[in-house]
Coordinates of C-alpha atoms in Angstrom, one line a residue:
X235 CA 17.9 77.8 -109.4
X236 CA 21.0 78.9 -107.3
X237 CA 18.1 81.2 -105.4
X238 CA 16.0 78.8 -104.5
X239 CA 18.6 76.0 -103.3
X240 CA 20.1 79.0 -101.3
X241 CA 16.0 79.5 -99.7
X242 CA 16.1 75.4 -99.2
X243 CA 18.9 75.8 -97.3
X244 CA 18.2 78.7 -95.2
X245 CA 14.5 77.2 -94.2
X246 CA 16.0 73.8 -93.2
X247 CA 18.9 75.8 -91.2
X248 CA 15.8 77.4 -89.8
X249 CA 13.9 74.8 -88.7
X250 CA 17.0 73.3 -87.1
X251 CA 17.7 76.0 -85.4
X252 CA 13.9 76.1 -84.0
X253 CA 14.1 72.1 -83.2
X254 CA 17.7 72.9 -81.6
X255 CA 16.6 76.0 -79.5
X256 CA 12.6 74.2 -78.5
X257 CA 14.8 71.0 -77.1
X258 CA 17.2 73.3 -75.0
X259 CA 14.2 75.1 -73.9
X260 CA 12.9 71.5 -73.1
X261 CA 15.8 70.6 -71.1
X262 CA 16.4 73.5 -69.0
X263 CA 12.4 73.1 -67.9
X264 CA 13.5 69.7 -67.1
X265 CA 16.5 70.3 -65.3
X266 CA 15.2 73.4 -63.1
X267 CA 12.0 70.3 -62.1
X268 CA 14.3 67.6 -61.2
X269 CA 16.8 70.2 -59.6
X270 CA 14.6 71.8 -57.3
X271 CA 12.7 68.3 -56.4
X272 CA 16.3 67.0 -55.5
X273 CA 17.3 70.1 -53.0
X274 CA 13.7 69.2 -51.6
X275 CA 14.8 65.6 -51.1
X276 CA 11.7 64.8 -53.2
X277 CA 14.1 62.2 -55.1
X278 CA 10.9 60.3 -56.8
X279 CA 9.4 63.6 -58.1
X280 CA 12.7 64.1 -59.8
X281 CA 13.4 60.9 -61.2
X282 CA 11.2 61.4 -64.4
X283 CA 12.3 64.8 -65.4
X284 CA 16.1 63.9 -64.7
X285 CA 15.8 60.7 -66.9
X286 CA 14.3 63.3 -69.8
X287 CA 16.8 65.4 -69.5
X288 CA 19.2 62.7 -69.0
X289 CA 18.1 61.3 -72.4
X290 CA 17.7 64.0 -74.9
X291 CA 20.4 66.2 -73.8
X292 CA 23.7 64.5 -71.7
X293 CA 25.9 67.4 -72.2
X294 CA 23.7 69.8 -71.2
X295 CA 24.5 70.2 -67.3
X296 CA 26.9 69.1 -65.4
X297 CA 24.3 68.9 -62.6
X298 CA 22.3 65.5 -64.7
X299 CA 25.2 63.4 -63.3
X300 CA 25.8 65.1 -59.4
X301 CA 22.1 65.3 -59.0
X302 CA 21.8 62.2 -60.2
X303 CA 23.6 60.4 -58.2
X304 CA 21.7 61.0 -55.5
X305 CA 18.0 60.2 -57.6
X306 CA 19.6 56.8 -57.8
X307 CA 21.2 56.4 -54.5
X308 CA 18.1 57.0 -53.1
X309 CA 16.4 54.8 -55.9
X310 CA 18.6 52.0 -54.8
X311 CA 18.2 52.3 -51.2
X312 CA 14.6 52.1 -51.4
X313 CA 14.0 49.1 -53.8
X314 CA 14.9 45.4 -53.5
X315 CA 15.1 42.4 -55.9
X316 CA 15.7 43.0 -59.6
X317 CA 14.3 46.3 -59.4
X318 CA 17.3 47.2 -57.0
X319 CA 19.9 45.7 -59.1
X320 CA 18.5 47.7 -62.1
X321 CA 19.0 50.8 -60.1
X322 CA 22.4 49.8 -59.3
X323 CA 23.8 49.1 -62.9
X324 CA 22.3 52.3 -64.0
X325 CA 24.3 54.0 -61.4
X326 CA 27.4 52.6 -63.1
X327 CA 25.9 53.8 -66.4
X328 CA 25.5 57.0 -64.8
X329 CA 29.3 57.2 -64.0
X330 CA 30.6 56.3 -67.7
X331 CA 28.6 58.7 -69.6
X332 CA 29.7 61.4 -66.9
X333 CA 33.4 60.7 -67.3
X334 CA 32.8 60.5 -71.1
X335 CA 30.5 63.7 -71.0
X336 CA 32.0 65.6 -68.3
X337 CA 36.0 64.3 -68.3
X338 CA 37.6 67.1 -66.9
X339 CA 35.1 66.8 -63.8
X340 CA 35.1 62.9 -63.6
X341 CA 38.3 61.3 -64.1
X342 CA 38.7 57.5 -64.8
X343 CA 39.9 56.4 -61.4
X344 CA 37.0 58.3 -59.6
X345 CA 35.1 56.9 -61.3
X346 CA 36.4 53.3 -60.8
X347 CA 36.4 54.0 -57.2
X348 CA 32.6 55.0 -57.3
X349 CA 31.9 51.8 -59.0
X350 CA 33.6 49.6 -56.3
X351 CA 32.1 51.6 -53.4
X352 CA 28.8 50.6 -54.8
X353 CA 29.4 47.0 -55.7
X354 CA 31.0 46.8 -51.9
X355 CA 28.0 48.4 -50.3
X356 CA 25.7 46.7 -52.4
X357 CA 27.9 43.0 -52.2
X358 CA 24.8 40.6 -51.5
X359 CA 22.7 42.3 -53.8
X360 CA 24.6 41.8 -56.8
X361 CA 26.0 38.0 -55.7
X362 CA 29.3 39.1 -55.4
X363 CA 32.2 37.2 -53.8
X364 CA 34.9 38.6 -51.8
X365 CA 37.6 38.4 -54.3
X366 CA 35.1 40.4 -57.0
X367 CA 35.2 43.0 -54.4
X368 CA 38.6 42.8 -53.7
X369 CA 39.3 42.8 -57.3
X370 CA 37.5 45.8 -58.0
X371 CA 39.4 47.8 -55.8
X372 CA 42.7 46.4 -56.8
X373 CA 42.0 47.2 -59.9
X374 CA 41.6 51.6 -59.1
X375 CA 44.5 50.7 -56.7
X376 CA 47.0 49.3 -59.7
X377 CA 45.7 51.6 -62.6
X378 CA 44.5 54.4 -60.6
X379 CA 46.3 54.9 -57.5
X380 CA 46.4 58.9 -57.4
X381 CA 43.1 58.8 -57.9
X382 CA 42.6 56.1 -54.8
X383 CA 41.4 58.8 -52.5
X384 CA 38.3 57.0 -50.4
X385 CA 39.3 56.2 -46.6
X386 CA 36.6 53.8 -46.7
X387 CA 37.9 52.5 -50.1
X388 CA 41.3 51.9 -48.8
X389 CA 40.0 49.9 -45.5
X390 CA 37.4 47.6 -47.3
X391 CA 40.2 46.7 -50.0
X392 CA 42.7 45.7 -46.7
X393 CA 40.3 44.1 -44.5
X394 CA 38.7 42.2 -48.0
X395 CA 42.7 40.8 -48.6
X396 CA 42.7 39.0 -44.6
X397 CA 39.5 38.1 -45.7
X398 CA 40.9 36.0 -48.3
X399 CA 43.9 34.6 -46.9
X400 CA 41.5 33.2 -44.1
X401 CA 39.5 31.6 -46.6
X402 CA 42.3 29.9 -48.0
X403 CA 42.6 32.3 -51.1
X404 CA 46.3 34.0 -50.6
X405 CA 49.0 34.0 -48.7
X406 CA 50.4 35.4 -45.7
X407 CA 52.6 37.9 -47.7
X408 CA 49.7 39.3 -49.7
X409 CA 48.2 40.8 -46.8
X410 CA 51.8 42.2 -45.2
X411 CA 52.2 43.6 -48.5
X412 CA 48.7 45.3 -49.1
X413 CA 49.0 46.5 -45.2
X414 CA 51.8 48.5 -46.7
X415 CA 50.3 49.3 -50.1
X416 CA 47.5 50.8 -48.3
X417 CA 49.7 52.3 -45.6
X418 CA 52.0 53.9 -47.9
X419 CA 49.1 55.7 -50.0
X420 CA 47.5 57.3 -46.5
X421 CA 50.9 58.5 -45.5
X422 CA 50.9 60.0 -49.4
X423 CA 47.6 61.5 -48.8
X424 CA 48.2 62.4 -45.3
X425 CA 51.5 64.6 -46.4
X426 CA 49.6 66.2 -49.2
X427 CA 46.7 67.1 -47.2
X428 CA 49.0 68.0 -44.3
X429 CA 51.2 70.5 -46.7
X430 CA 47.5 72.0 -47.8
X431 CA 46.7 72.7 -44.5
X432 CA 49.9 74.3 -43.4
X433 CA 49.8 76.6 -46.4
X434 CA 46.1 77.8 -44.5
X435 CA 47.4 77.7 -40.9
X436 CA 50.3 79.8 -41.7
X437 CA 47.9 82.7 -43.5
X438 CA 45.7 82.7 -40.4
X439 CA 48.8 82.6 -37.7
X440 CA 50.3 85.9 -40.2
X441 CA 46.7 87.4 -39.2
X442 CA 44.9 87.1 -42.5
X443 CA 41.6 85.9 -42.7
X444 CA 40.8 82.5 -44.5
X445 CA 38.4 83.3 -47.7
X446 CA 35.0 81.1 -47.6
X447 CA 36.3 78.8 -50.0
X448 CA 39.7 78.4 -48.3
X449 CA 37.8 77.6 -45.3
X450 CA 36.5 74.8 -46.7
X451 CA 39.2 73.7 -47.7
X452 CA 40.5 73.6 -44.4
X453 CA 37.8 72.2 -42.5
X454 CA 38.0 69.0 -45.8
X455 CA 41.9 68.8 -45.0
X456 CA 41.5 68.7 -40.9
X457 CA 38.5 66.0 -41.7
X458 CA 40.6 63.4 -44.1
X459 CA 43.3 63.6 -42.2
X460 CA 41.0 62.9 -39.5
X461 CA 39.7 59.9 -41.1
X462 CA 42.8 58.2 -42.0
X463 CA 44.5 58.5 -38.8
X464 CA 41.4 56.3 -37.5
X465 CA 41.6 54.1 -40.4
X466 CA 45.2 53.3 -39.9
X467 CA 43.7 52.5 -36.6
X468 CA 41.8 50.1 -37.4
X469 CA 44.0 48.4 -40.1
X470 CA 46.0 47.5 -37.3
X471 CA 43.5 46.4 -35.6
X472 CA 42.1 44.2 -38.5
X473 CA 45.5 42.7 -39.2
X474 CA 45.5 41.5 -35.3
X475 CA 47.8 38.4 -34.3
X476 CA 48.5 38.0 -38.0
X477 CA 51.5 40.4 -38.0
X478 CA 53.3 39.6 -35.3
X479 CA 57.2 38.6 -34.6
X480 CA 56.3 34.1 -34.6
X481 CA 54.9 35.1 -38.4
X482 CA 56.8 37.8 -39.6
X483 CA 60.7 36.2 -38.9
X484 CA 60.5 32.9 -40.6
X485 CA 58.8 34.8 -43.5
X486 CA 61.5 37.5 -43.6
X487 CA 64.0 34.8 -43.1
X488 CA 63.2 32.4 -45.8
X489 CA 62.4 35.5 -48.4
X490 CA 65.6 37.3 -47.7
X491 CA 68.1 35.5 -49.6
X492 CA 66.2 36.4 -52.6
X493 CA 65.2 40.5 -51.7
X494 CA 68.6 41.1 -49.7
X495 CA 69.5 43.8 -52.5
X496 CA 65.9 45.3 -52.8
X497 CA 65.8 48.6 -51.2
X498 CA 61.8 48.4 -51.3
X499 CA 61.1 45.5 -49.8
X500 CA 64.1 45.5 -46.9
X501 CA 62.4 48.7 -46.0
X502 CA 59.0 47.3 -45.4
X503 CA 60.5 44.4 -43.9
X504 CA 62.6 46.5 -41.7
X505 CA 59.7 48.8 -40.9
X506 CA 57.6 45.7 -39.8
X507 CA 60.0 44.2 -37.8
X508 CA 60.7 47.7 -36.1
X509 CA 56.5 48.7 -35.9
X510 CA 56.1 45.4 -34.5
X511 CA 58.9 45.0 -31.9
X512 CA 60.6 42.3 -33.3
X513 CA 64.2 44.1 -32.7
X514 CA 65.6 41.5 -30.1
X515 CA 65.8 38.8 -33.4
X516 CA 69.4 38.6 -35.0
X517 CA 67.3 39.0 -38.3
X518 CA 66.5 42.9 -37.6
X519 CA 70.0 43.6 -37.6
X520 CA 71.0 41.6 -40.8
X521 CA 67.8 43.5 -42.5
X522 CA 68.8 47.1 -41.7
X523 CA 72.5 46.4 -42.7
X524 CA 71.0 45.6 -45.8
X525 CA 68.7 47.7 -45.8
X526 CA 71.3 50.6 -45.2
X527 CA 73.4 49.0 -48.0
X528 CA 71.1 48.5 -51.0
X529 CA 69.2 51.8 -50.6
X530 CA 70.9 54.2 -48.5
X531 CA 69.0 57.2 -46.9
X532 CA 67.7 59.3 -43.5
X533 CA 65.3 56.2 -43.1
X534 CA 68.0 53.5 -42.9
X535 CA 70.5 55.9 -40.7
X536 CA 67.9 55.9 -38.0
X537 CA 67.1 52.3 -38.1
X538 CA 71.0 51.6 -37.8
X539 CA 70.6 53.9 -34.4
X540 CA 68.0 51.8 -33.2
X541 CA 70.6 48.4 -33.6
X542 CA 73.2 50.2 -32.3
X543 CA 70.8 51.7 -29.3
X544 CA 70.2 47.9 -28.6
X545 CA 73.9 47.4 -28.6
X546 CA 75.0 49.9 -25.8
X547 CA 76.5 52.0 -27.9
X548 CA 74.7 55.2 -27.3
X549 CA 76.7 57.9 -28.4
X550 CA 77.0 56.4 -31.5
X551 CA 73.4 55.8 -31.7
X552 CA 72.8 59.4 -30.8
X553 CA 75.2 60.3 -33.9
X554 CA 73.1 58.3 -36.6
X555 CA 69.8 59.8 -34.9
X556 CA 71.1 63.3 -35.9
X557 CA 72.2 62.6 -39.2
X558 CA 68.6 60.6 -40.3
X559 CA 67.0 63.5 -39.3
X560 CA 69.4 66.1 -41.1
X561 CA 69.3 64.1 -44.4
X562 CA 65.2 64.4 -44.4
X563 CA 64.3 67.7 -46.2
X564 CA 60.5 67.3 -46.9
X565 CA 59.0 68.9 -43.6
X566 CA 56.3 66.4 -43.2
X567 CA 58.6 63.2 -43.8
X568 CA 60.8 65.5 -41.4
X569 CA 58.1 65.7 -38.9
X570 CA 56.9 61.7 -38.9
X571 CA 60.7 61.2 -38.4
X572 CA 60.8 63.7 -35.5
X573 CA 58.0 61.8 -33.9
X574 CA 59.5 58.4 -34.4
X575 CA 63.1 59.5 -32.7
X576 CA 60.8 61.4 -29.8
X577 CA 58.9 58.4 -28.9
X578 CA 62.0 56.3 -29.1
X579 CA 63.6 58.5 -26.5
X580 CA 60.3 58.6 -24.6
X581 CA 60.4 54.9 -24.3
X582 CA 63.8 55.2 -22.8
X583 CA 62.9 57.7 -20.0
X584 CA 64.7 60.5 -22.1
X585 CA 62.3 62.9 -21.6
X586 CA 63.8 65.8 -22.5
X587 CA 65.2 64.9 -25.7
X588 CA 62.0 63.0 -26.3
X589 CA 60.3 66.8 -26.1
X590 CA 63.0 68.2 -28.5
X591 CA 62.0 66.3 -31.1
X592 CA 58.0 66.9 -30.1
X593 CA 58.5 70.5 -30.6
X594 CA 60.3 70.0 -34.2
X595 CA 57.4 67.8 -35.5
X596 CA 55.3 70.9 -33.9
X597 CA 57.3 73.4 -36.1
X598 CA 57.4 71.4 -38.9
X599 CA 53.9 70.2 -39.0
X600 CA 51.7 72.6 -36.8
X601 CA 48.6 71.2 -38.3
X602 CA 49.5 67.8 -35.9
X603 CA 48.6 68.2 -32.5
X604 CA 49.7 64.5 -31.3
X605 CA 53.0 65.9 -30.3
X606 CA 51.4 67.9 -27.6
X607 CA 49.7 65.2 -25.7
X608 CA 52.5 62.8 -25.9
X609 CA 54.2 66.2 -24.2
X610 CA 51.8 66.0 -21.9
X611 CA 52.0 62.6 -20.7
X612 CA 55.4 63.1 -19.8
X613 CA 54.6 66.1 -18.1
X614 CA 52.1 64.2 -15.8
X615 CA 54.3 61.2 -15.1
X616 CA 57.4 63.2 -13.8
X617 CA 55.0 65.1 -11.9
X618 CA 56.5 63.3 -8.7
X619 CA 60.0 64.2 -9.7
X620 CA 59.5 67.7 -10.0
X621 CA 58.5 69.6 -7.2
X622 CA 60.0 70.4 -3.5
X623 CA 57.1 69.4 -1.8
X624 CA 53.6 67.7 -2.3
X625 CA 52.0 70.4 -3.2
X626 CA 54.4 71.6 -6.0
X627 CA 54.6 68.3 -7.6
X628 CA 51.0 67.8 -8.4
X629 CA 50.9 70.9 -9.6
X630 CA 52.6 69.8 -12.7
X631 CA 49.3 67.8 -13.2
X632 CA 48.1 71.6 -14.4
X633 CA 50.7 71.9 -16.6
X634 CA 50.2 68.8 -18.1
X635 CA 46.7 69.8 -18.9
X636 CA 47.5 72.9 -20.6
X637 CA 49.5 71.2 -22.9
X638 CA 47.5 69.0 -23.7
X639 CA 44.9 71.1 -24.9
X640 CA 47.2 72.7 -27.1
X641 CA 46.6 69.4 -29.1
X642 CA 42.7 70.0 -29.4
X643 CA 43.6 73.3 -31.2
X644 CA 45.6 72.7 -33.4
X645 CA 44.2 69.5 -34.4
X646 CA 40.2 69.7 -34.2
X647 CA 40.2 65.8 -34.7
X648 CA 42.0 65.3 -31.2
X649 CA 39.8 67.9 -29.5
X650 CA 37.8 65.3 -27.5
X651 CA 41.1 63.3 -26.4
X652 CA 42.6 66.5 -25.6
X653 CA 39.8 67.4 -23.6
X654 CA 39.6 64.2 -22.0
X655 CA 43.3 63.5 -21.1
X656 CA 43.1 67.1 -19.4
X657 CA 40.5 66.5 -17.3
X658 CA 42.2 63.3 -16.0
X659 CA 45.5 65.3 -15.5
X660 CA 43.1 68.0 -13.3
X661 CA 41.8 65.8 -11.1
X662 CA 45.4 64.6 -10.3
X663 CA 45.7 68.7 -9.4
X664 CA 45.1 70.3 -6.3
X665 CA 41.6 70.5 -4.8
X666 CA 40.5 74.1 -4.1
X667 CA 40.5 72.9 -0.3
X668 CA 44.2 72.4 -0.9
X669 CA 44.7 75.7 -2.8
X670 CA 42.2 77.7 0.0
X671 CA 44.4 76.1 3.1
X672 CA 47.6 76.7 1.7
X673 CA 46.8 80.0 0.8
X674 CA 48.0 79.4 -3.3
X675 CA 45.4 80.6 -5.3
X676 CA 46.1 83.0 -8.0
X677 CA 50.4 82.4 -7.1
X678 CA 52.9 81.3 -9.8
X679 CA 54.7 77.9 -9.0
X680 CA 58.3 77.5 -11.1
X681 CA 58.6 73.7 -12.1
X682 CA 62.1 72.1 -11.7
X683 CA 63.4 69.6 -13.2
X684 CA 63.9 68.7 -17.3
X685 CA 60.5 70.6 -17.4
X686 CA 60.7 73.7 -16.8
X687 CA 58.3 76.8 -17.1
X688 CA 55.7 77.6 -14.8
X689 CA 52.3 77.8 -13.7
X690 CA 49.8 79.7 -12.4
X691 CA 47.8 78.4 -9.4
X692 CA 43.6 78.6 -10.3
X693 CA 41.9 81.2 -8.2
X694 CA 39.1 80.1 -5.6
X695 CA 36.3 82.3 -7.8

């Protein structure tokens, strides 16, 4: 009896084993069909043998879930009506049983972002309102912030909040405080991508070559940071009229009573009032004493340099400048301060500490090339100061350009702006007429002044 139980067994296992190893076989056909169809772009042709595959075996492959997000994108793009809409929740299907198949690859926030990109981009489709939208992404943004990666993401969820408060739905101080919820997160991504891309630049400047995969990684870090300089571009530009010193002081002024001892929000208050030169108003100086107070730190040193700058008392000012920027350790919060003392000094006519402070952000964040133009432009509008004769002075113009396509190098993002603001500073330059008739070409010029240095006069070839 025991013998023949133990020969029931075996044959079922058997069969099992058959049924198990015939569906694999089943699958793999499947997925090598839809696979190849989708590196064809021949999304239909994969559609059927995805679903299979999609069906009977949803830990199979890793690739049912990439791949099929682009079946469906392109099933969604090329459908309307109900049969669009169909196409769209099974996208967000698609996402859940990835994260619950695959969670080491898809993480809950990703895949909460995915699922507001697509109800954004597909808004009228589905009947959504602007606050669904907006809620969608506040959601990822509260629960999931890490995670809160997307460029786009980040924009719609700002520009969906002024949205609102135009149509009556919130106030004033929601969108001054998501302009700063979303700020704050690029600056986060922007110093982790920026440290990424150090690491890289510093192998290559030692004289080791990047592996293929860490020059990918480069070329992602040079392009996000790319993208979010020219979202926070156009955040500024979306906020408009709306953040501006006749708003901002009466609401500062009647909330300050209450937040006078919260380090967080004096700090964006300050900051605001600072970004958006509102400094004259007795209320920037009451803000950074408090600010300097409740939460004491690099930040709130230099913003007591900037009252006491307004104040006369330079020296002074000078001293609290040095010691905001020797209390900052981390070298890209170093370098953003760097850049915020340089262009302070730039806006005084203090070029030459205004380059100082250029050439730290430089050292401590090479991967940033905005330094060099903002050198540059100082270069080209002392050009008339430096030089004994005419001659001489515009040949600073060269000078100018030089450094400024330092910028394009570094930073491939500014290599069109680069380019751009040295051909402008070259055509301020001697014409080879001038360099043939005053028999320069090919000659060293030394340039006086806070410059310095020296350049070398184009030859006529």
């Amino acid at each position: 009896m025991k013998t023949r139980t133990t020969l029931i067994i075996a044959a079922l296992l058997m069969v099992t084993n058959f049924s198990f190893a015939q569906q694999n076989e089943e699958c793999m056909l499947n997925l090598t069909m839809f696979n190849d169809a989708v590196k064809s772009k021949n999304y239909d042709d994969a559609y059927e043998p995805w679903m299979k595959v999609r069906k009977q075996c949803p830990k199979f492959n890793i690739a049912i879930y990439k791949r099929g997000e682009k079946i469906l994108d392109h099933k969604i793009e090329n459908s309307t009506g109900a049969e669009k809409t169909a196409f769209i929740s099974d996208y967000m299907d698609l996402l859940d049983a990835a994260g619950e198949n695959f969670p080491s690859k898809y993480s809950k926030g990703e895949i909460e972002e995915e699922k507001a990109l697509k109800k954004y981009e597909n808004q009228k489709d589905l009947g959504l309102t602007d606050y669904q939208i907006f809620e969608a992404f506040d959601l990822e943004f509260k629960n999931y912030r890490s995670d809160f990666t997307s460029t786009k993401g980040l924009y719609v969820y700002f520009t969906k909040t002024v949205d609102l408060f135009k149509a009556g739905q919130f106030e004033i101080q929601k969108v001054f405080d998501k302009y700063d919820d979303v700020n704050d997160q690029l600056d986060d991504l922007n110093e982790k991508y920026a440290k990424s891309l150090n690491k890289l630049i510093e192998k290559e400047t030692a004289g080791n070559a990047l592996s293929k995969t860490q020059g990918k990684y480069k070329t992602f870090y040079q392009k996000s940071l790319e993208a979010n300089s020219k979202i926070a571009g156009s955040l500024d530009t979306y906020i408009g009229d709306l953040a501006n010193c006749e708003n901002l002081i009466p609401l500062y002024r009647k909330d300050f009573p209450t937040y006078k001892d919260d380090g967080a929000w004096l700090k964006r208050a300050v900051s605001k009032m600072y970004n958006k030169d509102c400094t004259d108003d007795p209320l920037y100086v009451e803000l950074v004493k408090a600010y300097d107070q409740a939460d004491p730190s690099a930040e709130t040193k230099y913003f007591v340099s900037t009252v006491l700058r307004k104040q006369g008392k330079n020296s002074e000012a000078d001293k609290y400048v040095r010691e905001s920027y020797d209390l900052q350790t981390d070298p890209i919060k170093k370098a953003r301060m760097a850049k915020k003392i340089a262009n302070d000094f730039k806006r005084s006519g203090s070029y030459g500490s205004a380059r100082t402070y250029y050439r730290e952000a430089l050292a401590l964040n090479p991967s940033d090339g905005t330094p060099h133009l903002q050198i540059a432009s100082m270069y080209a509008k002392s050009a008339n100061n430096c030089g004994d004769n005419a001659f001489n002075k515009r040949a600073v113009f060269w000078y100018a350009a030089q450094e400024a396509l330092k910028a394009g190098r570094v930073d491939p993002g500014l290599k069109s702006n680069a380019t751009k603001s040295a051909a402008s500073y070259n055509a301020n330059a001697p014409t080879k007429g001038e360099i043939f008739s005053q028999n320069m070409a090919g000659k060293t010029i030394t340039i006086g002044c806070w410059i310095g240095g020296s350049v070398k006069v184009p030859s006529l070839d």
